[in-house]
Amino acid sequence: MQFSFRMPVAVQILLCLAKFDGVFKLTSNFLASSVNVNPVIIRKTLGQLKAAGLVEVAAGVGGAKLLRTPGEITLREVFQAVEEDEDLFHIQDNPNPQCPVGRNIQQVLGKRLALVKDNMLADFAQMTLADLLADIDSAEQEHNK
């Protein structure tokens, strides 16, 4: 099973906005070159991040910027901003009601999956863009050795 790529794309956009603010004009084309996706995907994601109050997007002249510091933006906020369906897994809609497993799978597995999601979101709430920027700086130092 593959999860959505929306959150990783959104995180990468936000990290670029933090890292390159004042260095480059942060347009959808610039951001698309970092993420290596079509600028349309960047614009859609920026729209979601703007609606969540995480970024400001300059109309016409182009460019985007963070509305808060990287230390104030958690991965939980990013996830909630861009994931339209926050369910991580989809349980079969029509299991066999005559089967003891089928008739109970949604309730039984659903509770466990909800716990996994709650734990993931709690972990995401503890991680900020500043943490990831520090990791990028460390990775770049290792790369440049």
CSV table of N, CA and C in Angstrom, one decimal, residues 11-141:
chain,number,residue,atom,x,y,z
A,11,VAL,N,5.8,19.4,2.8
A,11,VAL,CA,7.0,19.6,3.7
A,11,VAL,C,8.2,20.1,2.9
A,12,GLN,N,8.4,19.5,1.8
A,12,GLN,CA,9.5,20.0,1.0
A,12,GLN,C,9.3,21.4,0.5
A,13,ILE,N,8.1,21.8,0.2
A,13,ILE,CA,7.8,23.2,-0.2
A,13,ILE,C,8.1,24.1,1.0
A,14,LEU,N,7.6,23.8,2.1
A,14,LEU,CA,7.8,24.6,3.3
A,14,LEU,C,9.3,24.7,3.7
A,15,LEU,N,10.0,23.6,3.6
A,15,LEU,CA,11.5,23.7,3.8
A,15,LEU,C,12.2,24.6,2.9
A,16,CYS,N,11.8,24.5,1.6
A,16,CYS,CA,12.4,25.4,0.6
A,16,CYS,C,12.1,26.9,1.0
A,17,LEU,N,10.8,27.2,1.4
A,17,LEU,CA,10.5,28.5,1.7
A,17,LEU,C,11.3,29.0,2.9
A,18,ALA,N,11.6,28.1,3.8
A,18,ALA,CA,12.4,28.5,5.0
A,18,ALA,C,13.8,28.7,4.6
A,19,LYS,N,14.4,27.8,3.9
A,19,LYS,CA,15.8,27.7,3.5
A,19,LYS,C,16.2,28.8,2.6
A,20,PHE,N,15.3,29.1,1.6
A,20,PHE,CA,15.7,30.0,0.5
A,20,PHE,C,15.1,31.4,0.6
A,21,ASP,N,14.4,31.7,1.7
A,21,ASP,CA,13.7,33.0,1.8
A,21,ASP,C,14.8,34.1,1.8
A,22,GLY,N,14.6,35.1,0.9
A,22,GLY,CA,15.5,36.2,0.7
A,22,GLY,C,16.7,35.9,-0.2
A,23,VAL,N,16.8,34.6,-0.6
A,23,VAL,CA,17.9,34.2,-1.5
A,23,VAL,C,17.4,34.1,-2.9
A,24,PHE,N,16.2,33.5,-3.1
A,24,PHE,CA,15.6,33.3,-4.4
A,24,PHE,C,14.2,33.8,-4.3
A,25,LYS,N,13.6,34.1,-5.5
A,25,LYS,CA,12.2,34.3,-5.6
A,25,LYS,C,11.5,33.0,-5.6
A,26,LEU,N,10.7,32.8,-4.6
A,26,LEU,CA,10.1,31.4,-4.3
A,26,LEU,C,8.8,31.2,-5.0
A,27,THR,N,8.9,31.1,-6.3
A,27,THR,CA,7.7,30.9,-7.2
A,27,THR,C,7.4,29.4,-7.3
A,28,SER,N,6.3,29.1,-7.9
A,28,SER,CA,5.9,27.7,-8.1
A,28,SER,C,6.9,27.0,-9.0
A,29,ASN,N,7.4,27.7,-10.0
A,29,ASN,CA,8.4,27.1,-10.9
A,29,ASN,C,9.7,26.7,-10.1
A,30,PHE,N,10.1,27.6,-9.3
A,30,PHE,CA,11.3,27.4,-8.5
A,30,PHE,C,11.1,26.2,-7.6
A,31,LEU,N,9.9,26.2,-6.8
A,31,LEU,CA,9.6,25.1,-5.9
A,31,LEU,C,9.5,23.8,-6.7
A,32,ALA,N,8.8,23.8,-7.8
A,32,ALA,CA,8.7,22.6,-8.6
A,32,ALA,C,10.0,22.0,-9.1
A,33,SER,N,11.0,22.9,-9.3
A,33,SER,CA,12.3,22.3,-9.6
A,33,SER,C,13.0,21.6,-8.5
A,34,SER,N,12.7,22.0,-7.3
A,34,SER,CA,13.2,21.3,-6.1
A,34,SER,C,12.5,20.0,-5.9
A,35,VAL,N,11.2,20.0,-6.0
A,35,VAL,CA,10.4,18.8,-5.7
A,35,VAL,C,10.4,17.9,-6.9
A,36,ASN,N,10.7,18.4,-8.1
A,36,ASN,CA,10.7,17.7,-9.3
A,36,ASN,C,9.3,17.2,-9.7
A,37,VAL,N,8.3,18.1,-9.6
A,37,VAL,CA,6.9,17.9,-10.0
A,37,VAL,C,6.5,19.0,-10.9
A,38,ASN,N,5.3,18.9,-11.5
A,38,ASN,CA,4.7,20.0,-12.2
A,38,ASN,C,4.3,21.1,-11.3
A,39,PRO,N,4.6,22.4,-11.8
A,39,PRO,CA,4.2,23.5,-11.0
A,39,PRO,C,2.7,23.6,-10.6
A,40,VAL,N,1.9,22.9,-11.3
A,40,VAL,CA,0.4,22.9,-11.0
A,40,VAL,C,0.3,22.2,-9.6
A,41,ILE,N,1.0,21.2,-9.4
A,41,ILE,CA,0.9,20.5,-8.1
A,41,ILE,C,1.4,21.4,-7.0
A,42,ILE,N,2.4,22.1,-7.2
A,42,ILE,CA,3.0,23.1,-6.3
A,42,ILE,C,1.9,24.2,-5.9
A,43,ARG,N,1.3,24.7,-7.0
A,43,ARG,CA,0.3,25.7,-6.8
A,43,ARG,C,-0.9,25.2,-6.0
A,44,LYS,N,-1.3,24.0,-6.2
A,44,LYS,CA,-2.5,23.4,-5.5
A,44,LYS,C,-2.1,23.2,-4.0
A,45,THR,N,-0.9,22.7,-3.8
A,45,THR,CA,-0.4,22.5,-2.4
A,45,THR,C,-0.2,23.8,-1.7
A,46,LEU,N,0.3,24.8,-2.4
A,46,LEU,CA,0.4,26.2,-1.8
A,46,LEU,C,-0.9,26.7,-1.4
A,47,GLY,N,-1.9,26.4,-2.2
A,47,GLY,CA,-3.3,26.9,-1.9
A,47,GLY,C,-3.8,26.2,-0.6
A,48,GLN,N,-3.5,24.9,-0.4
A,48,GLN,CA,-3.9,24.2,0.8
A,48,GLN,C,-3.1,24.8,2.0
A,49,LEU,N,-1.9,25.0,1.8
A,49,LEU,CA,-1.1,25.6,2.9
A,49,LEU,C,-1.5,27.0,3.3
A,50,LYS,N,-1.9,27.8,2.3
A,50,LYS,CA,-2.4,29.1,2.5
A,50,LYS,C,-3.7,29.0,3.3
A,51,ALA,N,-4.6,28.2,2.9
A,51,ALA,CA,-5.9,28.0,3.6
A,51,ALA,C,-5.7,27.6,5.0
A,52,ALA,N,-4.6,26.9,5.3
A,52,ALA,CA,-4.3,26.5,6.7
A,52,ALA,C,-3.6,27.6,7.5
A,53,GLY,N,-3.3,28.7,6.8
A,53,GLY,CA,-2.6,29.8,7.5
A,53,GLY,C,-1.1,29.5,7.7
A,54,LEU,N,-0.5,28.7,6.9
A,54,LEU,CA,0.9,28.4,7.0
A,54,LEU,C,1.8,29.3,6.1
A,55,VAL,N,1.2,29.7,5.0
A,55,VAL,CA,2.0,30.5,4.0
A,55,VAL,C,1.2,31.6,3.5
A,56,GLU,N,1.9,32.6,2.9
A,56,GLU,CA,1.3,33.7,2.2
A,56,GLU,C,1.8,33.5,0.7
A,57,VAL,N,0.9,33.7,-0.2
A,57,VAL,CA,1.3,33.6,-1.6
A,57,VAL,C,1.0,35.0,-2.3
A,58,ALA,N,2.0,35.5,-2.9
A,58,ALA,CA,1.8,36.8,-3.6
A,58,ALA,C,1.2,36.6,-4.9
A,59,ALA,N,0.0,37.1,-5.2
A,59,ALA,CA,-0.7,37.0,-6.5
A,59,ALA,C,0.0,37.9,-7.5
A,60,GLY,N,0.0,37.4,-8.7
A,60,GLY,CA,0.6,38.2,-9.8
A,60,GLY,C,2.1,38.2,-9.9
A,61,VAL,N,2.8,38.8,-8.9
A,61,VAL,CA,4.2,38.8,-9.0
A,61,VAL,C,4.8,37.5,-8.6
A,62,GLY,N,4.1,36.7,-8.0
A,62,GLY,CA,4.5,35.3,-7.6
A,62,GLY,C,5.4,35.3,-6.4
A,63,GLY,N,5.6,34.2,-5.8
A,63,GLY,CA,6.4,34.1,-4.6
A,63,GLY,C,5.5,33.7,-3.5
A,64,ALA,N,6.2,33.0,-2.5
A,64,ALA,CA,5.5,32.6,-1.3
A,64,ALA,C,6.4,32.7,-0.2
A,65,LYS,N,5.9,32.8,1.0
A,65,LYS,CA,6.7,32.8,2.2
A,65,LYS,C,5.9,32.2,3.4
A,66,LEU,N,6.7,31.8,4.4
A,66,LEU,CA,6.1,31.3,5.6
A,66,LEU,C,5.4,32.4,6.4
A,67,LEU,N,4.4,32.1,7.1
A,67,LEU,CA,3.7,33.1,7.9
A,67,LEU,C,4.2,32.9,9.4
A,68,ARG,N,4.8,31.8,9.7
A,68,ARG,CA,5.4,31.6,11.1
A,68,ARG,C,6.8,31.1,10.9
A,69,THR,N,7.5,31.1,12.0
A,69,THR,CA,8.9,30.6,12.0
A,69,THR,C,8.8,29.0,11.8
A,70,PRO,N,9.9,28.5,11.3
A,70,PRO,CA,9.9,27.0,11.1
A,70,PRO,C,9.8,26.2,12.5
A,71,GLY,N,10.2,26.8,13.6
A,71,GLY,CA,10.0,26.2,14.9
A,71,GLY,C,8.6,26.2,15.3
A,72,GLU,N,7.7,27.0,14.7
A,72,GLU,CA,6.3,27.1,15.1
A,72,GLU,C,5.4,26.2,14.2
A,73,ILE,N,5.9,25.6,13.2
A,73,ILE,CA,5.1,24.8,12.3
A,73,ILE,C,5.4,23.3,12.5
A,74,THR,N,4.4,22.6,12.9
A,74,THR,CA,4.6,21.2,13.2
A,74,THR,C,4.2,20.3,11.9
A,75,LEU,N,4.7,19.1,11.9
A,75,LEU,CA,4.3,18.2,10.8
A,75,LEU,C,2.8,17.8,10.9
A,76,ARG,N,2.3,17.9,12.1
A,76,ARG,CA,0.9,17.6,12.2
A,76,ARG,C,0.0,18.6,11.5
A,77,GLU,N,0.4,19.9,11.6
A,77,GLU,CA,-0.3,20.9,10.9
A,77,GLU,C,-0.2,20.8,9.4
A,78,VAL,N,1.0,20.4,9.0
A,78,VAL,CA,1.2,20.2,7.5
A,78,VAL,C,0.3,19.0,7.0
A,79,PHE,N,0.3,17.9,7.8
A,79,PHE,CA,-0.5,16.7,7.4
A,79,PHE,C,-2.0,17.1,7.3
A,80,GLN,N,-2.4,17.8,8.3
A,80,GLN,CA,-3.9,18.2,8.4
A,80,GLN,C,-4.2,19.2,7.3
A,81,ALA,N,-3.2,20.0,6.8
A,81,ALA,CA,-3.5,21.0,5.8
A,81,ALA,C,-3.7,20.4,4.4
A,82,VAL,N,-2.9,19.3,4.1
A,82,VAL,CA,-2.9,18.8,2.8
A,82,VAL,C,-3.5,17.4,2.5
A,83,GLU,N,-3.7,16.7,3.6
A,83,GLU,CA,-4.3,15.4,3.4
A,83,GLU,C,-5.9,15.5,3.4
A,84,GLU,N,-6.5,15.3,2.3
A,84,GLU,CA,-7.9,15.5,2.2
A,84,GLU,C,-8.7,14.4,2.9
A,85,ASP,N,-8.2,13.2,2.9
A,85,ASP,CA,-8.8,12.1,3.6
A,85,ASP,C,-7.7,11.6,4.5
A,86,GLU,N,-7.9,11.9,5.8
A,86,GLU,CA,-6.9,11.6,6.8
A,86,GLU,C,-6.8,10.2,7.2
A,87,ASP,N,-7.7,9.3,6.7
A,87,ASP,CA,-7.7,7.9,7.0
A,87,ASP,C,-6.5,7.3,6.3
A,88,LEU,N,-5.6,6.7,7.1
A,88,LEU,CA,-4.4,6.1,6.5
A,88,LEU,C,-4.7,4.8,5.7
A,89,PHE,N,-5.6,4.1,6.1
A,89,PHE,CA,-6.0,2.8,5.5
A,89,PHE,C,-7.5,2.8,5.1
A,90,HIS,N,-7.8,2.1,4.1
A,90,HIS,CA,-9.2,2.0,3.7
A,90,HIS,C,-9.6,0.5,4.0
A,91,ILE,N,-10.5,0.3,4.9
A,91,ILE,CA,-11.0,-1.0,5.2
A,91,ILE,C,-12.1,-1.4,4.2
A,92,GLN,N,-12.1,-2.5,3.7
A,92,GLN,CA,-13.1,-3.0,2.7
A,92,GLN,C,-14.5,-2.6,3.1
A,93,ASP,N,-15.2,-2.0,2.2
A,93,ASP,CA,-16.5,-1.4,2.5
A,93,ASP,C,-17.6,-2.5,2.6
A,94,ASN,N,-17.4,-3.6,1.9
A,94,ASN,CA,-18.5,-4.6,1.9
A,94,ASN,C,-18.0,-6.0,2.3
A,95,PRO,N,-17.5,-6.2,3.5
A,95,PRO,CA,-17.0,-7.5,3.8
A,95,PRO,C,-18.3,-8.4,4.0
A,96,ASN,N,-18.0,-9.7,3.9
A,96,ASN,CA,-19.1,-10.7,4.0
A,96,ASN,C,-19.7,-10.7,5.4
A,97,PRO,N,-21.0,-10.3,5.6
A,97,PRO,CA,-21.6,-10.2,6.9
A,97,PRO,C,-21.9,-11.6,7.5
A,98,GLN,N,-21.8,-12.7,6.6
A,98,GLN,CA,-22.0,-14.0,7.1
A,98,GLN,C,-20.7,-14.6,7.8
A,99,CYS,N,-19.6,-13.9,7.5
A,99,CYS,CA,-18.3,-14.4,8.1
A,99,CYS,C,-18.0,-13.7,9.4
A,100,PRO,N,-17.6,-14.4,10.4
A,100,PRO,CA,-17.3,-13.7,11.7
A,100,PRO,C,-16.1,-12.7,11.6
A,101,VAL,N,-15.2,-13.0,10.7
A,101,VAL,CA,-14.1,-12.0,10.4
A,101,VAL,C,-14.7,-10.8,9.7
A,102,GLY,N,-15.4,-11.1,8.6
A,102,GLY,CA,-15.9,-10.1,7.7
A,102,GLY,C,-16.8,-9.1,8.4
A,103,ARG,N,-17.7,-9.6,9.2
A,103,ARG,CA,-18.7,-8.8,9.9
A,103,ARG,C,-18.1,-7.9,11.0
A,104,ASN,N,-16.9,-8.3,11.5
A,104,ASN,CA,-16.3,-7.6,12.6
A,104,ASN,C,-15.0,-6.8,12.2
A,105,ILE,N,-14.5,-7.0,11.0
A,105,ILE,CA,-13.3,-6.4,10.6
A,105,ILE,C,-13.2,-4.9,10.7
A,106,GLN,N,-14.3,-4.2,10.3
A,106,GLN,CA,-14.2,-2.7,10.4
A,106,GLN,C,-14.1,-2.3,11.8
A,107,GLN,N,-14.9,-2.8,12.7
A,107,GLN,CA,-14.8,-2.4,14.1
A,107,GLN,C,-13.5,-2.8,14.8
A,108,VAL,N,-13.0,-4.0,14.6
A,108,VAL,CA,-11.8,-4.5,15.2
A,108,VAL,C,-10.6,-3.9,14.7
A,109,LEU,N,-10.4,-3.9,13.4
A,109,LEU,CA,-9.2,-3.3,12.8
A,109,LEU,C,-9.3,-1.8,12.8
A,110,GLY,N,-10.5,-1.3,12.6
A,110,GLY,CA,-10.7,0.2,12.7
A,110,GLY,C,-10.2,0.8,14.0
A,111,LYS,N,-10.4,0.2,15.1
A,111,LYS,CA,-10.0,0.7,16.4
A,111,LYS,C,-8.4,0.7,16.4
A,112,ARG,N,-7.8,-0.3,15.9
A,112,ARG,CA,-6.4,-0.4,15.9
A,112,ARG,C,-5.7,0.6,15.0
A,113,LEU,N,-6.3,0.8,13.8
A,113,LEU,CA,-5.8,1.7,12.9
A,113,LEU,C,-6.0,3.2,13.4
A,114,ALA,N,-7.1,3.4,14.1
A,114,ALA,CA,-7.3,4.7,14.6
A,114,ALA,C,-6.2,5.0,15.7
A,115,LEU,N,-5.8,4.0,16.4
A,115,LEU,CA,-4.8,4.2,17.4
A,115,LEU,C,-3.4,4.5,16.7
A,116,VAL,N,-3.1,3.8,15.7
A,116,VAL,CA,-1.9,4.1,14.9
A,116,VAL,C,-1.9,5.5,14.4
A,117,LYS,N,-3.0,5.9,13.9
A,117,LYS,CA,-3.1,7.3,13.3
A,117,LYS,C,-2.9,8.3,14.5
A,118,ASP,N,-3.6,8.1,15.6
A,118,ASP,CA,-3.5,9.0,16.7
A,118,ASP,C,-2.0,9.1,17.2
A,119,ASN,N,-1.3,8.0,17.2
A,119,ASN,CA,0.1,8.0,17.6
A,119,ASN,C,1.0,8.7,16.6
A,120,MET,N,0.7,8.5,15.3
A,120,MET,CA,1.4,9.2,14.3
A,120,MET,C,1.2,10.7,14.4
A,121,LEU,N,0.0,11.1,14.6
A,121,LEU,CA,-0.3,12.6,14.7
A,121,LEU,C,0.4,13.2,16.0
A,122,ALA,N,0.4,12.4,17.0
A,122,ALA,CA,1.1,12.9,18.3
A,122,ALA,C,2.6,13.0,18.0
A,123,ASP,N,3.2,12.1,17.3
A,123,ASP,CA,4.6,12.2,16.9
A,123,ASP,C,4.8,13.4,16.0
A,124,PHE,N,3.9,13.6,15.0
A,124,PHE,CA,4.0,14.7,14.1
A,124,PHE,C,3.9,16.0,14.9
A,125,ALA,N,3.1,16.1,15.9
A,125,ALA,CA,3.0,17.3,16.7
A,125,ALA,C,4.3,17.7,17.4
A,126,GLN,N,5.1,16.7,17.6
A,126,GLN,CA,6.4,17.0,18.3
A,126,GLN,C,7.5,17.4,17.3
A,127,MET,N,7.3,17.2,16.0
A,127,MET,CA,8.3,17.5,15.0
A,127,MET,C,8.0,18.8,14.3
A,128,THR,N,9.0,19.7,14.1
A,128,THR,CA,8.8,21.0,13.5
A,128,THR,C,9.6,21.1,12.2
A,129,LEU,N,9.3,22.1,11.4
A,129,LEU,CA,10.2,22.3,10.3
A,129,LEU,C,11.6,22.7,10.7
A,130,ALA,N,11.8,23.3,11.8
A,130,ALA,CA,13.1,23.7,12.3
A,130,ALA,C,13.9,22.4,12.6
A,131,ASP,N,13.3,21.3,13.1
A,131,ASP,CA,13.9,20.0,13.3
A,131,ASP,C,14.4,19.5,11.9
A,132,LEU,N,13.6,19.6,10.9
A,132,LEU,CA,14.0,19.1,9.6
A,132,LEU,C,15.0,19.9,9.0
A,133,LEU,N,15.0,21.2,9.1
A,133,LEU,CA,16.0,22.1,8.6
A,133,LEU,C,17.4,21.8,9.2
A,134,ALA,N,17.4,21.5,10.5
A,134,ALA,CA,18.6,21.1,11.2
A,134,ALA,C,19.1,19.7,10.6
A,135,ASP,N,18.2,18.8,10.4
A,135,ASP,CA,18.6,17.5,9.7
A,135,ASP,C,19.2,17.8,8.3
A,136,ILE,N,18.6,18.7,7.6
A,136,ILE,CA,19.1,19.0,6.2
A,136,ILE,C,20.5,19.6,6.3
A,137,ASP,N,20.7,20.5,7.3
A,137,ASP,CA,22.1,21.0,7.5
A,137,ASP,C,23.1,19.9,7.8
A,138,SER,N,22.7,19.0,8.7
A,138,SER,CA,23.6,17.9,9.0
A,138,SER,C,23.9,17.0,7.8
A,139,ALA,N,22.8,16.7,7.1
A,139,ALA,CA,23.0,15.9,5.9
A,139,ALA,C,23.9,16.5,4.9
A,140,GLU,N,23.8,17.9,4.7
A,140,GLU,CA,24.6,18.6,3.8
A,140,GLU,C,26.1,18.6,4.3
A,141,GLN,N,26.3,18.7,5.5
A,141,GLN,CA,27.7,18.6,6.1
A,141,GLN,C,28.3,17.3,5.8
